[in-house]
Amino acid sequence: MNNKHTAGAQSMRRALGLLRVLAQHQETGIGLQDVMALTGLERSTAHRLLSGLLEERFAERDPATRHYRLGIDAMQLGFASLRHTPLLDALRPFAQRLARLSGDTVFLVIRQGDYAFCLLREAGSFPVKVFTIDQGERRLLGVGAGGLALLAALPDDEIASLYQRHAGSYAQAGLSRAALMKMVRQTRQAGYSTTIDSITPGVAGVGAAFPVSALTWVAFSFGAISSRLDSARCIEMGQLLTRECQAWARQHGMQG
């Protein structure tokens, strides 16, 4: 990644760093002391920058907990960028390449808080007509191959908190906390995720996640009928996907 620092931009960098911290704690919010610990800012500096973000509606503060999170104008920027983002433009040719290599339907999802948001869907030469997610839709992290790959990249304590917040929805999807953590461990060990009949009967998936910025992770996944993605081909496609994603990340300076 680029380590150069533009002269005279220290305050801007500090404010952007604060926005990243708020985004990482959007679901639960974060207190001033934790902001200071994560950013290394002194109390007066952190408070001054947060006050500016509050005034400009890029941050909000819960009056009961006094925790900060992203404000409405920060969210508007995010929504606007999803409609036409350089990231999507950059990854679309990669998605098309993966669809050609595999012949399967390719999904690109991005982490959006506790959810995986589908940015793109590319059909291969053996497309599956029945899927439960399409471009512009979202699912809980861990539900679906791409979301599972994104979930496995998180620390265990963050996964535990996420599960607690959405225990009912996970239970409805047939996922106990023990079952979810078992899938997370298998994903970490293999380097890619696999799902079979977990959402749509007769449909399987393979997914891999990687960072595209200091804050943002995305995942690509293949979706196919279960008979096409048997255990042997799951390994083959998982290794292909992992290799291609790692190569893309290295090429764009996201991994050493």
mmCIF file of C-alpha atoms in Angstrom, residues 46-223:
data_model
loop_
_atom_site.group_PDB
_atom_site.id
_atom_site.type_symbol
_atom_site.label_atom_id
_atom_site.label_comp_id
_atom_site.label_asym_id
_atom_site.label_seq_id
_atom_site.Cartn_x
_atom_site.Cartn_y
_atom_site.Cartn_z
ATOM 1 C CA ALA A 46 -10.155 13.099 19.457
ATOM 2 C CA HIS A 47 -12.982 15.082 21.041
ATOM 3 C CA ARG A 48 -12.421 18.066 18.751
ATOM 4 C CA LEU A 49 -12.436 15.930 15.592
ATOM 5 C CA LEU A 50 -15.485 13.955 16.702
ATOM 6 C CA SER A 51 -17.305 17.205 17.498
ATOM 7 C CA GLY A 52 -16.578 18.417 13.971
ATOM 8 C CA LEU A 53 -17.889 15.183 12.489
ATOM 9 C CA LEU A 54 -21.036 15.492 14.628
ATOM 10 C CA GLU A 55 -21.620 19.067 13.460
ATOM 11 C CA GLU A 56 -21.270 18.007 9.821
ATOM 12 C CA ARG A 57 -23.499 14.927 10.386
ATOM 13 C CA PHE A 58 -20.709 12.535 9.449
ATOM 14 C CA ALA A 59 -21.009 11.078 12.959
ATOM 15 C CA GLU A 60 -23.756 10.691 15.533
ATOM 16 C CA ARG A 61 -23.702 9.998 19.284
ATOM 17 C CA ASP A 62 -26.147 7.859 21.207
ATOM 18 C CA PRO A 63 -27.440 10.053 24.077
ATOM 19 C CA ALA A 64 -27.825 7.029 26.373
ATOM 20 C CA THR A 65 -24.516 5.216 25.836
ATOM 21 C CA ARG A 66 -22.555 8.252 24.537
ATOM 22 C CA HIS A 67 -21.146 5.938 21.868
ATOM 23 C CA TYR A 68 -20.276 7.280 18.441
ATOM 24 C CA ARG A 69 -21.111 5.792 15.037
ATOM 25 C CA LEU A 70 -21.280 6.994 11.453
ATOM 26 C CA GLY A 71 -23.852 9.710 10.772
ATOM 27 C CA ILE A 72 -26.358 10.134 7.991
ATOM 28 C CA ASP A 73 -24.092 12.089 5.642
ATOM 29 C CA ALA A 74 -21.353 9.453 5.886
ATOM 30 C CA MET A 75 -23.962 6.826 5.042
ATOM 31 C CA GLN A 76 -25.139 8.886 2.076
ATOM 32 C CA LEU A 77 -21.607 8.916 0.690
ATOM 33 C CA GLY A 78 -21.495 5.143 1.035
ATOM 34 C CA PHE A 79 -24.820 4.638 -0.729
ATOM 35 C CA ALA A 80 -23.810 7.011 -3.527
ATOM 36 C CA SER A 81 -20.512 5.204 -4.058
ATOM 37 C CA LEU A 82 -22.224 1.798 -4.307
ATOM 38 C CA ARG A 83 -24.275 3.009 -7.268
ATOM 39 C CA HIS A 84 -21.136 3.672 -9.283
ATOM 40 C CA THR A 85 -17.890 2.807 -7.553
ATOM 41 C CA PRO A 86 -14.340 2.608 -8.888
ATOM 42 C CA LEU A 87 -14.019 -0.620 -6.905
ATOM 43 C CA LEU A 88 -16.850 -2.208 -8.867
ATOM 44 C CA ASP A 89 -15.401 -0.933 -12.144
ATOM 45 C CA ALA A 90 -12.011 -2.405 -11.192
ATOM 46 C CA LEU A 91 -13.379 -5.784 -10.120
ATOM 47 C CA ARG A 92 -15.923 -6.352 -12.899
ATOM 48 C CA PRO A 93 -13.314 -7.623 -15.419
ATOM 49 C CA PHE A 94 -11.940 -9.906 -12.696
ATOM 50 C CA ALA A 95 -15.447 -11.292 -12.054
ATOM 51 C CA GLN A 96 -15.880 -11.901 -15.779
ATOM 52 C CA ARG A 97 -12.537 -13.721 -15.883
ATOM 53 C CA LEU A 98 -13.574 -15.931 -12.958
ATOM 54 C CA ALA A 99 -16.873 -16.741 -14.706
ATOM 55 C CA ARG A 100 -14.958 -17.756 -17.853
ATOM 56 C CA LEU A 101 -12.463 -19.868 -15.915
ATOM 57 C CA SER A 102 -15.093 -21.709 -13.890
ATOM 58 C CA GLY A 103 -18.158 -21.686 -16.085
ATOM 59 C CA ASP A 104 -20.145 -21.039 -12.905
ATOM 60 C CA THR A 105 -22.078 -18.005 -11.691
ATOM 61 C CA VAL A 106 -19.767 -15.569 -9.869
ATOM 62 C CA PHE A 107 -20.853 -13.292 -7.031
ATOM 63 C CA LEU A 108 -18.984 -10.281 -5.645
ATOM 64 C CA VAL A 109 -20.034 -9.300 -2.124
ATOM 65 C CA ILE A 110 -18.731 -6.608 0.192
ATOM 66 C CA ARG A 111 -18.996 -6.375 3.949
ATOM 67 C CA GLN A 112 -21.645 -3.850 5.030
ATOM 68 C CA GLY A 113 -21.737 -3.912 8.823
ATOM 69 C CA ASP A 114 -23.143 -7.287 9.870
ATOM 70 C CA TYR A 115 -24.135 -8.113 6.307
ATOM 71 C CA ALA A 116 -22.696 -9.171 2.958
ATOM 72 C CA PHE A 117 -23.960 -6.848 0.211
ATOM 73 C CA CYS A 118 -24.006 -8.224 -3.338
ATOM 74 C CA LEU A 119 -22.265 -5.765 -5.645
ATOM 75 C CA LEU A 120 -22.176 -7.913 -8.765
ATOM 76 C CA ARG A 121 -23.382 -11.177 -10.269
ATOM 77 C CA GLU A 122 -21.801 -12.623 -13.424
ATOM 78 C CA ALA A 123 -23.248 -15.693 -15.127
ATOM 79 C CA GLY A 124 -20.873 -18.344 -16.477
ATOM 80 C CA SER A 125 -21.518 -20.883 -19.220
ATOM 81 C CA PHE A 126 -23.336 -23.170 -16.719
ATOM 82 C CA PRO A 127 -25.566 -20.646 -14.926
ATOM 83 C CA VAL A 128 -27.915 -21.618 -12.101
ATOM 84 C CA LYS A 129 -31.326 -20.016 -12.444
ATOM 85 C CA VAL A 130 -32.394 -20.241 -8.793
ATOM 86 C CA PHE A 131 -30.440 -18.104 -6.311
ATOM 87 C CA THR A 132 -31.548 -16.315 -3.150
ATOM 88 C CA ILE A 133 -29.392 -13.234 -3.649
ATOM 89 C CA ASP A 134 -28.878 -10.877 -6.542
ATOM 90 C CA GLN A 135 -27.076 -7.629 -7.190
ATOM 91 C CA GLY A 136 -28.164 -4.994 -4.666
ATOM 92 C CA GLU A 137 -29.377 -7.494 -2.062
ATOM 93 C CA ARG A 138 -27.742 -8.480 1.212
ATOM 94 C CA ARG A 139 -27.539 -11.397 3.653
ATOM 95 C CA LEU A 140 -26.114 -11.855 7.125
ATOM 96 C CA LEU A 141 -22.399 -12.593 7.217
ATOM 97 C CA GLY A 142 -21.877 -16.348 7.327
ATOM 98 C CA VAL A 143 -24.966 -17.133 5.242
ATOM 99 C CA GLY A 144 -23.727 -18.058 1.769
ATOM 100 C CA ALA A 145 -20.220 -18.816 0.543
ATOM 101 C CA GLY A 146 -19.089 -15.197 0.089
ATOM 102 C CA GLY A 147 -20.525 -14.077 3.414
ATOM 103 C CA LEU A 148 -18.917 -17.046 5.165
ATOM 104 C CA ALA A 149 -15.519 -16.164 3.690
ATOM 105 C CA LEU A 150 -15.926 -12.578 4.943
ATOM 106 C CA LEU A 151 -17.014 -13.784 8.381
ATOM 107 C CA ALA A 152 -14.008 -16.097 8.716
ATOM 108 C CA ALA A 153 -11.695 -13.081 8.275
ATOM 109 C CA LEU A 154 -13.061 -11.531 11.498
ATOM 110 C CA PRO A 155 -11.732 -12.170 15.033
ATOM 111 C CA ASP A 156 -13.624 -14.766 17.089
ATOM 112 C CA ASP A 157 -14.870 -12.204 19.625
ATOM 113 C CA GLU A 158 -16.357 -10.073 16.862
ATOM 114 C CA ILE A 159 -18.081 -13.129 15.390
ATOM 115 C CA ALA A 160 -19.504 -13.971 18.821
ATOM 116 C CA SER A 161 -20.932 -10.453 19.189
ATOM 117 C CA LEU A 162 -22.354 -10.565 15.687
ATOM 118 C CA TYR A 163 -24.046 -13.907 16.355
ATOM 119 C CA GLN A 164 -25.523 -12.614 19.607
ATOM 120 C CA ARG A 165 -27.021 -9.601 17.808
ATOM 121 C CA HIS A 166 -28.686 -11.816 15.199
ATOM 122 C CA ALA A 167 -29.167 -15.130 17.013
ATOM 123 C CA GLY A 168 -32.782 -15.417 15.875
ATOM 124 C CA SER A 169 -31.955 -14.898 12.206
ATOM 125 C CA TYR A 170 -29.074 -17.372 12.341
ATOM 126 C CA ALA A 171 -31.304 -19.935 14.046
ATOM 127 C CA GLN A 172 -33.907 -19.432 11.323
ATOM 128 C CA ALA A 173 -31.172 -20.185 8.772
ATOM 129 C CA GLY A 174 -30.380 -23.392 10.688
ATOM 130 C CA LEU A 175 -27.092 -22.095 12.067
ATOM 131 C CA SER A 176 -26.279 -22.543 15.746
ATOM 132 C CA ARG A 177 -23.271 -20.675 17.093
ATOM 133 C CA ALA A 178 -21.319 -23.963 17.309
ATOM 134 C CA ALA A 179 -22.189 -24.861 13.709
ATOM 135 C CA LEU A 180 -21.229 -21.396 12.478
ATOM 136 C CA MET A 181 -17.871 -21.481 14.270
ATOM 137 C CA LYS A 182 -17.171 -24.932 12.844
ATOM 138 C CA MET A 183 -17.718 -23.537 9.341
ATOM 139 C CA VAL A 184 -15.476 -20.566 10.171
ATOM 140 C CA ARG A 185 -12.649 -22.873 11.328
ATOM 141 C CA GLN A 186 -12.977 -25.033 8.210
ATOM 142 C CA THR A 187 -12.843 -21.918 6.035
ATOM 143 C CA ARG A 188 -9.715 -20.626 7.743
ATOM 144 C CA GLN A 189 -8.006 -24.001 7.478
ATOM 145 C CA ALA A 190 -8.793 -24.472 3.788
ATOM 146 C CA GLY A 191 -8.340 -20.828 2.802
ATOM 147 C CA TYR A 192 -11.797 -20.763 1.187
ATOM 148 C CA SER A 193 -15.399 -21.393 2.224
ATOM 149 C CA THR A 194 -17.781 -24.086 1.002
ATOM 150 C CA THR A 195 -21.560 -24.298 1.346
ATOM 151 C CA ILE A 196 -23.805 -27.124 0.141
ATOM 152 C CA ASP A 197 -27.612 -26.884 0.198
ATOM 153 C CA SER A 198 -27.281 -24.345 3.026
ATOM 154 C CA ILE A 199 -29.658 -21.768 1.516
ATOM 155 C CA THR A 200 -31.145 -23.167 -1.687
ATOM 156 C CA PRO A 201 -31.571 -26.955 -2.003
ATOM 157 C CA GLY A 202 -29.415 -28.355 -4.785
ATOM 158 C CA VAL A 203 -27.078 -25.342 -4.898
ATOM 159 C CA ALA A 204 -23.480 -25.237 -3.632
ATOM 160 C CA GLY A 205 -20.924 -22.472 -3.339
ATOM 161 C CA VAL A 206 -17.222 -21.777 -2.855
ATOM 162 C CA GLY A 207 -15.929 -18.391 -1.673
ATOM 163 C CA ALA A 208 -12.728 -16.490 -0.874
ATOM 164 C CA ALA A 209 -12.256 -13.090 0.775
ATOM 165 C CA PHE A 210 -9.487 -10.501 0.517
ATOM 166 C CA PRO A 211 -8.909 -6.818 1.412
ATOM 167 C CA VAL A 212 -9.249 -4.066 -1.171
ATOM 168 C CA SER A 213 -8.366 -1.236 1.236
ATOM 169 C CA ALA A 214 -7.357 -0.697 4.843
ATOM 170 C CA LEU A 215 -11.048 -0.811 5.808
ATOM 171 C CA THR A 216 -12.819 -2.845 3.148
ATOM 172 C CA TRP A 217 -12.955 -6.585 2.483
ATOM 173 C CA VAL A 218 -14.740 -8.230 -0.423
ATOM 174 C CA ALA A 219 -15.381 -11.833 -1.352
ATOM 175 C CA PHE A 220 -15.860 -13.654 -4.628
ATOM 176 C CA SER A 221 -17.806 -16.877 -4.759
ATOM 177 C CA PHE A 222 -18.801 -19.493 -7.309
ATOM 178 C CA GLY A 223 -22.372 -20.798 -7.284
#
